[in-house]
Amino acid sequence: MLMLDWGILLIGLPLSGALLTFIFHTQSHWLGIGTALAINGSLAALLMQLFASAGTQHYPIGGWGAPLGIELYLDGLSITMLSMCSLVGLAVSWYAPAYFRMQSVDNRASTATDSVPFNKRSGSRLVWQTDKGEYFWPLWLLLWTGLNALFLSADIFNLYVTLELIGLSAVALTALTGSQEALTSAMRYLLINLLGSLCYLLGVALLYHAFATVDLTLLAERMTAVPATFASLGLMATGLALKTGLFPLHFWLPAAHGSAAAPVSALLSALVVKASFYLLLRLWLTLFETFNPAVPDLLGLMGAAAVIWGSLQALRQVRLKLLIAYSTVAQLGYLFIAFPLAAGHTGAWYGALYLALSHALAKGAMFLAAGNIQLFAGHDQITALERVAQQLPVSLMAFALAGVSIIGLPPSGGFIGKWLLLEAAISQGHWGWAIIILVGGLLAAGAIFKVIGHAFNQTTTPHAVQSVPAAMQWSALILAIGSLLLGLFATQPLALLAVGSPFDSIHSGSQP
């Protein structure tokens, strides 16, 4: 079997799973979990073959390569993003069945009207709430299909198609709870996604008109410094920054992540915003790096503003999920600080990607833990989390361990990523960027300890609480432990990132 046959499975498996869970909706959770396990098995086989070959891989779909056909491409950068997707996806898939089952029970218990049909067989009064979990699986697996396809695609129009699949699936998942807040956030999210996609597509059209190809490799060979190049850079960078939620284009992100169901919030924060960042990075490294030296500084300044502003807003929040959502705005800023730093030090790219990977695991753990707390207490008000430490120690531990990585403390993956960024900044004498990175860590610590402090408070006020299944608590804890293991075993992920030298051909700076 050719190596990228496994890559094709990474696209075909979630797409087939989405169709099956839609048709056999009563068994959707078992089909969804089985699909997640199969995807991780295919990824493991692909990883073994990639390390055996130690190089990039190309596979023309149907035997037709560029420029006539669609070609898939795999290197260390894309396989790292695929691995991130599979790890978070498996944990969320394990978490989701119990979460939606508990929400259905809670919704039925809170139904106070007799106008809703009563199901004698199940004893439930509200039938449509039980369908939310069934709606989740086909949408989530379609999202997973788009993510895997984006990380493997090698032409700019095919990347647009995957962006649309990701965006529409994410919007539908955001609206899944059906609350007014979620529907409003989803509508805003939809409009922002369409605007970002339109900007990107206009850039694709300009490049195709000017250079007569959409293949990344051929474009890199043909592109010259003409007006179409600069216009496409501005359009595509703006559209992707909007989709990523980079400050000040972040205004849609906190409401969407804060109002969605817990497993959906984990997917949005851990994976969806990383997809558009990955695409911007891939386009920059492959096409645009030599054409406008002012763009990295602009992206870096926006990233620095995101770190400070997002952290301060997180400190002001009274709801746990909104605190985590604003923290996402801040953490995304670090990824863009790498753009100016990488101009003279390739290690900055490794730091940014390592931060993206550790952030995915940590932020996924945080949102899953927040979902546990919300189901346990019936709310996510930070000042009223008095019994969480006693009643949900595993979930609180998951939140705290994930916080270690978000702050950037050793021995976490977040520490490795920030250390590489700091090394790049200090070695070049860019003390301003270094100060931003350090201050951001201190502000993140304030937000994390704010939650933990209230969770350990004692109270005599009775609360109506419900137990949270072990599967939900351990899903969050395993992701949090994973974010710590990234710091203890950094050699292997960094070696994986280096396969195919996705950054070394651009700059001659030192590696980590």
Short mmCIF file of N, CA and C in Angstrom, two decimals, residues 13-150:
data_model
loop_
_atom_site.label_atom_id
_atom_site.label_comp_id
_atom_site.label_asym_id
_atom_site.label_seq_id
_atom_site.Cartn_x
_atom_site.Cartn_y
_atom_site.Cartn_z
N LEU A 13 -12.44 8.00 5.73
CA LEU A 13 -13.06 7.43 6.92
C LEU A 13 -14.04 8.38 7.60
N PRO A 14 -13.66 9.63 7.91
CA PRO A 14 -14.65 10.51 8.54
C PRO A 14 -15.81 10.86 7.63
N LEU A 15 -15.55 10.95 6.31
CA LEU A 15 -16.65 11.22 5.38
C LEU A 15 -17.64 10.06 5.36
N SER A 16 -17.12 8.84 5.32
CA SER A 16 -18.01 7.66 5.38
C SER A 16 -18.73 7.59 6.72
N GLY A 17 -17.99 7.90 7.80
CA GLY A 17 -18.63 7.90 9.12
C GLY A 17 -19.74 8.91 9.23
N ALA A 18 -19.56 10.09 8.60
CA ALA A 18 -20.62 11.11 8.63
C ALA A 18 -21.87 10.60 7.93
N LEU A 19 -21.71 9.94 6.81
CA LEU A 19 -22.87 9.41 6.08
C LEU A 19 -23.55 8.30 6.89
N LEU A 20 -22.75 7.42 7.48
CA LEU A 20 -23.33 6.31 8.24
C LEU A 20 -24.06 6.80 9.49
N THR A 21 -23.48 7.76 10.20
CA THR A 21 -24.15 8.26 11.40
C THR A 21 -25.42 9.04 11.06
N PHE A 22 -25.47 9.61 9.88
CA PHE A 22 -26.69 10.28 9.45
C PHE A 22 -27.79 9.27 9.09
N ILE A 23 -27.40 8.17 8.45
CA ILE A 23 -28.39 7.16 8.04
C ILE A 23 -28.84 6.33 9.25
N PHE A 24 -27.87 5.84 10.01
CA PHE A 24 -28.18 4.99 11.17
C PHE A 24 -28.05 5.84 12.44
N HIS A 25 -28.91 6.83 12.57
CA HIS A 25 -28.74 7.82 13.62
C HIS A 25 -28.95 7.25 15.02
N THR A 26 -29.70 6.18 15.15
CA THR A 26 -29.91 5.62 16.48
C THR A 26 -28.65 4.97 17.04
N GLN A 27 -27.73 4.61 16.17
CA GLN A 27 -26.46 4.01 16.59
C GLN A 27 -25.30 4.95 16.32
N SER A 28 -25.59 6.25 16.24
CA SER A 28 -24.58 7.20 15.77
C SER A 28 -23.38 7.28 16.70
N HIS A 29 -23.60 7.16 18.03
CA HIS A 29 -22.46 7.32 18.92
C HIS A 29 -21.47 6.17 18.80
N TRP A 30 -21.99 4.94 18.59
CA TRP A 30 -21.07 3.81 18.41
C TRP A 30 -20.34 3.91 17.08
N LEU A 31 -21.05 4.31 16.05
CA LEU A 31 -20.41 4.49 14.75
C LEU A 31 -19.37 5.62 14.81
N GLY A 32 -19.71 6.68 15.53
CA GLY A 32 -18.78 7.80 15.64
C GLY A 32 -17.51 7.41 16.37
N ILE A 33 -17.64 6.71 17.49
CA ILE A 33 -16.46 6.28 18.24
C ILE A 33 -15.63 5.30 17.41
N GLY A 34 -16.29 4.38 16.73
CA GLY A 34 -15.57 3.43 15.86
C GLY A 34 -14.82 4.15 14.76
N THR A 35 -15.43 5.17 14.18
CA THR A 35 -14.75 5.95 13.14
C THR A 35 -13.54 6.67 13.71
N ALA A 36 -13.67 7.23 14.90
CA ALA A 36 -12.53 7.92 15.53
C ALA A 36 -11.38 6.97 15.78
N LEU A 37 -11.67 5.76 16.24
CA LEU A 37 -10.62 4.78 16.46
C LEU A 37 -9.96 4.36 15.15
N ALA A 38 -10.77 4.20 14.10
CA ALA A 38 -10.21 3.82 12.80
C ALA A 38 -9.31 4.92 12.25
N ILE A 39 -9.70 6.18 12.43
CA ILE A 39 -8.87 7.30 11.96
C ILE A 39 -7.54 7.31 12.69
N ASN A 40 -7.56 7.09 14.00
CA ASN A 40 -6.31 7.07 14.75
C ASN A 40 -5.44 5.90 14.36
N GLY A 41 -6.04 4.76 14.03
CA GLY A 41 -5.26 3.63 13.55
C GLY A 41 -4.59 3.93 12.21
N SER A 42 -5.33 4.56 11.30
CA SER A 42 -4.75 4.94 10.00
C SER A 42 -3.63 5.95 10.18
N LEU A 43 -3.80 6.88 11.10
CA LEU A 43 -2.76 7.87 11.36
C LEU A 43 -1.51 7.21 11.91
N ALA A 44 -1.67 6.23 12.80
CA ALA A 44 -0.50 5.53 13.36
C ALA A 44 0.28 4.83 12.26
N ALA A 45 -0.43 4.19 11.31
CA ALA A 45 0.25 3.53 10.19
C ALA A 45 0.97 4.55 9.32
N LEU A 46 0.33 5.69 9.09
CA LEU A 46 0.94 6.74 8.28
C LEU A 46 2.19 7.30 8.95
N LEU A 47 2.13 7.47 10.28
CA LEU A 47 3.30 7.97 11.01
C LEU A 47 4.48 7.01 10.89
N MET A 48 4.23 5.72 11.02
CA MET A 48 5.32 4.74 10.93
C MET A 48 5.95 4.77 9.54
N GLN A 49 5.13 4.87 8.51
CA GLN A 49 5.67 4.89 7.16
C GLN A 49 6.40 6.20 6.87
N LEU A 50 5.91 7.29 7.42
CA LEU A 50 6.55 8.58 7.18
C LEU A 50 7.93 8.62 7.83
N PHE A 51 8.06 8.12 9.04
CA PHE A 51 9.36 8.09 9.69
C PHE A 51 10.32 7.15 8.96
N ALA A 52 9.76 6.08 8.37
CA ALA A 52 10.60 5.14 7.62
C ALA A 52 11.19 5.79 6.38
N SER A 53 10.42 6.65 5.72
CA SER A 53 10.90 7.30 4.49
C SER A 53 11.64 8.59 4.76
N ALA A 54 11.29 9.28 5.89
CA ALA A 54 11.96 10.52 6.31
C ALA A 54 11.97 11.56 5.20
N GLY A 55 10.85 11.73 4.53
CA GLY A 55 10.76 12.74 3.47
C GLY A 55 9.32 13.09 3.18
N THR A 56 9.14 14.07 2.31
CA THR A 56 7.78 14.47 1.92
C THR A 56 7.18 13.44 0.99
N GLN A 57 5.86 13.44 0.93
CA GLN A 57 5.13 12.48 0.11
C GLN A 57 4.12 13.21 -0.76
N HIS A 58 4.05 12.81 -2.02
CA HIS A 58 3.07 13.35 -2.95
C HIS A 58 2.23 12.19 -3.47
N TYR A 59 0.95 12.44 -3.66
CA TYR A 59 0.09 11.40 -4.22
C TYR A 59 -0.96 12.05 -5.12
N PRO A 60 -0.90 11.80 -6.43
CA PRO A 60 -1.90 12.36 -7.34
C PRO A 60 -3.19 11.56 -7.29
N ILE A 61 -4.30 12.22 -7.00
CA ILE A 61 -5.59 11.53 -6.92
C ILE A 61 -5.97 11.01 -8.31
N GLY A 62 -6.30 9.73 -8.37
CA GLY A 62 -6.69 9.13 -9.65
C GLY A 62 -5.56 9.01 -10.64
N GLY A 63 -4.32 9.21 -10.17
CA GLY A 63 -3.18 9.11 -11.06
C GLY A 63 -2.88 10.38 -11.84
N TRP A 64 -3.67 11.42 -11.63
CA TRP A 64 -3.47 12.68 -12.35
C TRP A 64 -2.88 13.72 -11.41
N GLY A 65 -1.65 14.11 -11.69
CA GLY A 65 -1.02 15.10 -10.86
C GLY A 65 -1.26 16.51 -11.36
N ALA A 66 -0.65 17.47 -10.68
CA ALA A 66 -0.78 18.87 -11.08
C ALA A 66 -0.10 19.07 -12.44
N PRO A 67 -0.61 19.95 -13.29
CA PRO A 67 -1.71 20.89 -13.03
C PRO A 67 -3.09 20.38 -13.41
N LEU A 68 -3.17 19.15 -13.98
CA LEU A 68 -4.47 18.67 -14.44
C LEU A 68 -5.32 18.11 -13.30
N GLY A 69 -4.70 17.46 -12.33
CA GLY A 69 -5.45 16.81 -11.27
C GLY A 69 -5.18 17.40 -9.91
N ILE A 70 -5.70 16.72 -8.88
CA ILE A 70 -5.52 17.14 -7.49
C ILE A 70 -4.45 16.27 -6.86
N GLU A 71 -3.50 16.90 -6.23
CA GLU A 71 -2.41 16.19 -5.60
C GLU A 71 -2.42 16.43 -4.10
N LEU A 72 -2.24 15.37 -3.34
CA LEU A 72 -2.10 15.48 -1.90
C LEU A 72 -0.63 15.58 -1.54
N TYR A 73 -0.37 16.22 -0.42
CA TYR A 73 1.02 16.47 -0.02
C TYR A 73 1.13 16.26 1.48
N LEU A 74 2.22 15.62 1.89
CA LEU A 74 2.42 15.32 3.31
C LEU A 74 3.86 15.61 3.69
N ASP A 75 4.04 16.40 4.77
CA ASP A 75 5.35 16.60 5.36
C ASP A 75 5.18 16.67 6.87
N GLY A 76 6.24 17.07 7.57
CA GLY A 76 6.17 17.09 9.03
C GLY A 76 5.14 18.05 9.56
N LEU A 77 4.95 19.19 8.91
CA LEU A 77 3.97 20.17 9.35
C LEU A 77 2.56 19.63 9.25
N SER A 78 2.24 19.04 8.10
CA SER A 78 0.87 18.55 7.91
C SER A 78 0.58 17.33 8.78
N ILE A 79 1.56 16.43 8.97
CA ILE A 79 1.30 15.24 9.79
C ILE A 79 1.16 15.63 11.26
N THR A 80 1.86 16.69 11.68
CA THR A 80 1.70 17.17 13.06
C THR A 80 0.28 17.68 13.28
N MET A 81 -0.24 18.43 12.32
CA MET A 81 -1.61 18.94 12.45
C MET A 81 -2.63 17.81 12.39
N LEU A 82 -2.37 16.81 11.56
CA LEU A 82 -3.25 15.64 11.52
C LEU A 82 -3.24 14.90 12.86
N SER A 83 -2.07 14.79 13.46
CA SER A 83 -1.97 14.12 14.77
C SER A 83 -2.74 14.90 15.84
N MET A 84 -2.60 16.22 15.83
CA MET A 84 -3.34 17.05 16.76
C MET A 84 -4.84 16.82 16.61
N CYS A 85 -5.29 16.76 15.38
CA CYS A 85 -6.71 16.56 15.11
C CYS A 85 -7.19 15.21 15.63
N SER A 86 -6.38 14.19 15.40
CA SER A 86 -6.80 12.85 15.79
C SER A 86 -6.84 12.67 17.31
N LEU A 87 -5.87 13.24 18.02
CA LEU A 87 -5.85 13.11 19.47
C LEU A 87 -7.04 13.83 20.12
N VAL A 88 -7.24 15.07 19.72
CA VAL A 88 -8.38 15.81 20.28
C VAL A 88 -9.69 15.19 19.83
N GLY A 89 -9.76 14.78 18.56
CA GLY A 89 -10.98 14.18 18.04
C GLY A 89 -11.39 12.92 18.76
N LEU A 90 -10.41 12.07 19.10
CA LEU A 90 -10.73 10.84 19.82
C LEU A 90 -11.26 11.15 21.22
N ALA A 91 -10.63 12.10 21.92
CA ALA A 91 -11.09 12.45 23.26
C ALA A 91 -12.50 13.05 23.24
N VAL A 92 -12.76 13.94 22.29
CA VAL A 92 -14.09 14.55 22.19
C VAL A 92 -15.12 13.51 21.80
N SER A 93 -14.75 12.58 20.93
CA SER A 93 -15.69 11.53 20.53
C SER A 93 -16.05 10.62 21.70
N TRP A 94 -15.10 10.37 22.57
CA TRP A 94 -15.37 9.55 23.76
C TRP A 94 -16.23 10.31 24.77
N TYR A 95 -16.05 11.61 24.81
CA TYR A 95 -16.75 12.47 25.77
C TYR A 95 -18.19 12.73 25.36
N ALA A 96 -18.44 12.88 24.07
CA ALA A 96 -19.71 13.41 23.59
C ALA A 96 -20.95 12.56 23.93
N PRO A 97 -20.92 11.22 23.80
CA PRO A 97 -22.17 10.47 24.06
C PRO A 97 -22.74 10.70 25.45
N ALA A 98 -21.90 10.64 26.47
CA ALA A 98 -22.39 10.85 27.83
C ALA A 98 -22.85 12.28 28.03
N TYR A 99 -22.16 13.23 27.40
CA TYR A 99 -22.53 14.64 27.55
C TYR A 99 -23.92 14.89 27.00
N PHE A 100 -24.20 14.47 25.79
CA PHE A 100 -25.50 14.73 25.19
C PHE A 100 -26.60 13.90 25.85
N ARG A 101 -26.24 12.73 26.36
CA ARG A 101 -27.22 11.94 27.10
C ARG A 101 -27.62 12.65 28.38
N MET A 102 -26.65 13.21 29.10
CA MET A 102 -26.95 13.95 30.32
C MET A 102 -27.75 15.21 30.02
N GLN A 103 -27.42 15.89 28.95
CA GLN A 103 -28.17 17.09 28.60
C GLN A 103 -29.62 16.76 28.27
N SER A 104 -29.84 15.62 27.62
CA SER A 104 -31.20 15.22 27.29
C SER A 104 -32.00 14.94 28.55
N VAL A 105 -31.38 14.24 29.51
CA VAL A 105 -32.06 13.96 30.77
C VAL A 105 -32.36 15.25 31.52
N ASP A 106 -31.38 16.15 31.53
CA ASP A 106 -31.56 17.42 32.24
C ASP A 106 -32.65 18.26 31.59
N ASN A 107 -32.69 18.25 30.27
CA ASN A 107 -33.72 19.02 29.58
C ASN A 107 -35.11 18.45 29.82
N ARG A 108 -35.18 17.12 29.84
CA ARG A 108 -36.49 16.50 30.09
C ARG A 108 -36.96 16.79 31.51
N ALA A 109 -36.01 16.76 32.45
CA ALA A 109 -36.40 17.02 33.84
C ALA A 109 -36.87 18.45 34.05
N SER A 110 -36.31 19.37 33.25
CA SER A 110 -36.66 20.78 33.43
C SER A 110 -37.88 21.19 32.63
N THR A 111 -38.44 20.28 31.85
CA THR A 111 -39.61 20.62 31.04
C THR A 111 -40.84 20.71 31.94
N ALA A 112 -41.50 21.84 31.95
CA ALA A 112 -42.61 22.06 32.88
C ALA A 112 -43.95 22.19 32.18
N THR A 113 -44.00 21.86 30.91
CA THR A 113 -45.25 22.02 30.17
C THR A 113 -45.75 20.67 29.71
N ASP A 114 -47.08 20.51 29.73
CA ASP A 114 -47.69 19.27 29.26
C ASP A 114 -48.05 19.32 27.78
N SER A 115 -47.74 20.46 27.14
CA SER A 115 -48.06 20.57 25.72
C SER A 115 -47.07 19.80 24.86
N VAL A 116 -45.96 19.37 25.44
CA VAL A 116 -44.97 18.61 24.69
C VAL A 116 -45.37 17.15 24.72
N PRO A 117 -45.31 16.44 23.57
CA PRO A 117 -45.71 15.03 23.54
C PRO A 117 -44.90 14.18 24.51
N PHE A 118 -45.59 13.24 25.13
CA PHE A 118 -44.96 12.36 26.11
C PHE A 118 -44.67 11.01 25.46
N ASN A 119 -43.44 10.52 25.59
CA ASN A 119 -43.04 9.25 25.03
C ASN A 119 -43.20 8.18 26.10
N LYS A 120 -44.23 7.34 25.96
CA LYS A 120 -44.52 6.36 27.01
C LYS A 120 -43.43 5.30 27.12
N ARG A 121 -42.86 4.95 25.98
CA ARG A 121 -41.86 3.88 26.02
C ARG A 121 -40.59 4.31 26.76
N SER A 122 -40.11 5.59 26.45
CA SER A 122 -38.87 6.05 27.06
C SER A 122 -39.09 6.80 28.36
N GLY A 123 -40.34 7.20 28.62
CA GLY A 123 -40.61 7.97 29.80
C GLY A 123 -40.21 9.42 29.68
N SER A 124 -39.85 9.86 28.49
CA SER A 124 -39.41 11.24 28.30
C SER A 124 -40.55 12.08 27.77
N ARG A 125 -40.50 13.36 28.08
CA ARG A 125 -41.52 14.27 27.63
C ARG A 125 -41.06 15.11 26.44
N LEU A 126 -39.75 15.13 26.18
CA LEU A 126 -39.24 15.99 25.13
C LEU A 126 -38.39 15.14 24.20
N VAL A 127 -38.90 14.87 22.99
CA VAL A 127 -38.23 13.95 22.09
C VAL A 127 -37.08 14.64 21.36
N TRP A 128 -37.24 15.89 20.93
CA TRP A 128 -36.25 16.50 20.07
C TRP A 128 -34.92 16.75 20.76
N GLN A 129 -34.91 16.86 22.10
CA GLN A 129 -33.64 17.09 22.76
C GLN A 129 -32.70 15.90 22.62
N THR A 130 -33.27 14.67 22.59
CA THR A 130 -32.44 13.49 22.46
C THR A 130 -31.77 13.44 21.10
N ASP A 131 -32.25 14.20 20.11
CA ASP A 131 -31.68 14.19 18.79
C ASP A 131 -30.42 15.03 18.68
N LYS A 132 -30.13 15.87 19.67
CA LYS A 132 -28.98 16.76 19.54
C LYS A 132 -27.69 15.96 19.41
N GLY A 133 -27.55 14.90 20.19
CA GLY A 133 -26.38 14.06 20.06
C GLY A 133 -26.31 13.39 18.71
N GLU A 134 -27.45 13.03 18.15
CA GLU A 134 -27.48 12.41 16.84
C GLU A 134 -27.11 13.41 15.75
N TYR A 135 -27.48 14.67 15.93
CA TYR A 135 -27.07 15.70 14.98
C TYR A 135 -25.57 15.97 15.08
N PHE A 136 -25.03 15.82 16.29
CA PHE A 136 -23.62 16.14 16.50
C PHE A 136 -22.71 15.28 15.64
N TRP A 137 -22.97 14.00 15.54
CA TRP A 137 -22.01 13.09 14.92
C TRP A 137 -21.80 13.35 13.43
N PRO A 138 -22.82 13.42 12.61
CA PRO A 138 -22.52 13.70 11.20
C PRO A 138 -21.85 15.05 10.99
N LEU A 139 -22.24 16.06 11.75
CA LEU A 139 -21.61 17.37 11.62
C LEU A 139 -20.15 17.33 12.07
N TRP A 140 -19.89 16.68 13.17
CA TRP A 140 -18.53 16.59 13.68
C TRP A 140 -17.65 15.80 12.72
N LEU A 141 -18.14 14.71 12.17
CA LEU A 141 -17.32 13.92 11.25
C LEU A 141 -17.12 14.63 9.92
N LEU A 142 -18.08 15.44 9.48
CA LEU A 142 -17.86 16.28 8.31
C LEU A 142 -16.78 17.33 8.60
N LEU A 143 -16.82 17.88 9.79
CA LEU A 143 -15.77 18.82 10.19
C LEU A 143 -14.41 18.15 10.19
N TRP A 144 -14.34 16.94 10.71
CA TRP A 144 -13.09 16.18 10.74
C TRP A 144 -12.61 15.89 9.31
N THR A 145 -13.54 15.58 8.41
CA THR A 145 -13.19 15.37 7.00
C THR A 145 -12.53 16.62 6.43
N GLY A 146 -13.15 17.78 6.66
CA GLY A 146 -12.59 19.02 6.15
C GLY A 146 -11.23 19.34 6.72
N LEU A 147 -11.04 19.10 8.02
CA LEU A 147 -9.75 19.36 8.65
C LEU A 147 -8.66 18.48 8.05
N ASN A 148 -8.91 17.18 7.96
CA ASN A 148 -7.89 16.28 7.41
C ASN A 148 -7.60 16.61 5.95
N ALA A 149 -8.64 16.93 5.19
CA ALA A 149 -8.43 17.27 3.78
C ALA A 149 -7.61 18.55 3.64
N LEU A 150 -7.86 19.53 4.51
CA LEU A 150 -7.10 20.77 4.44
C LEU A 150 -5.62 20.53 4.73
#
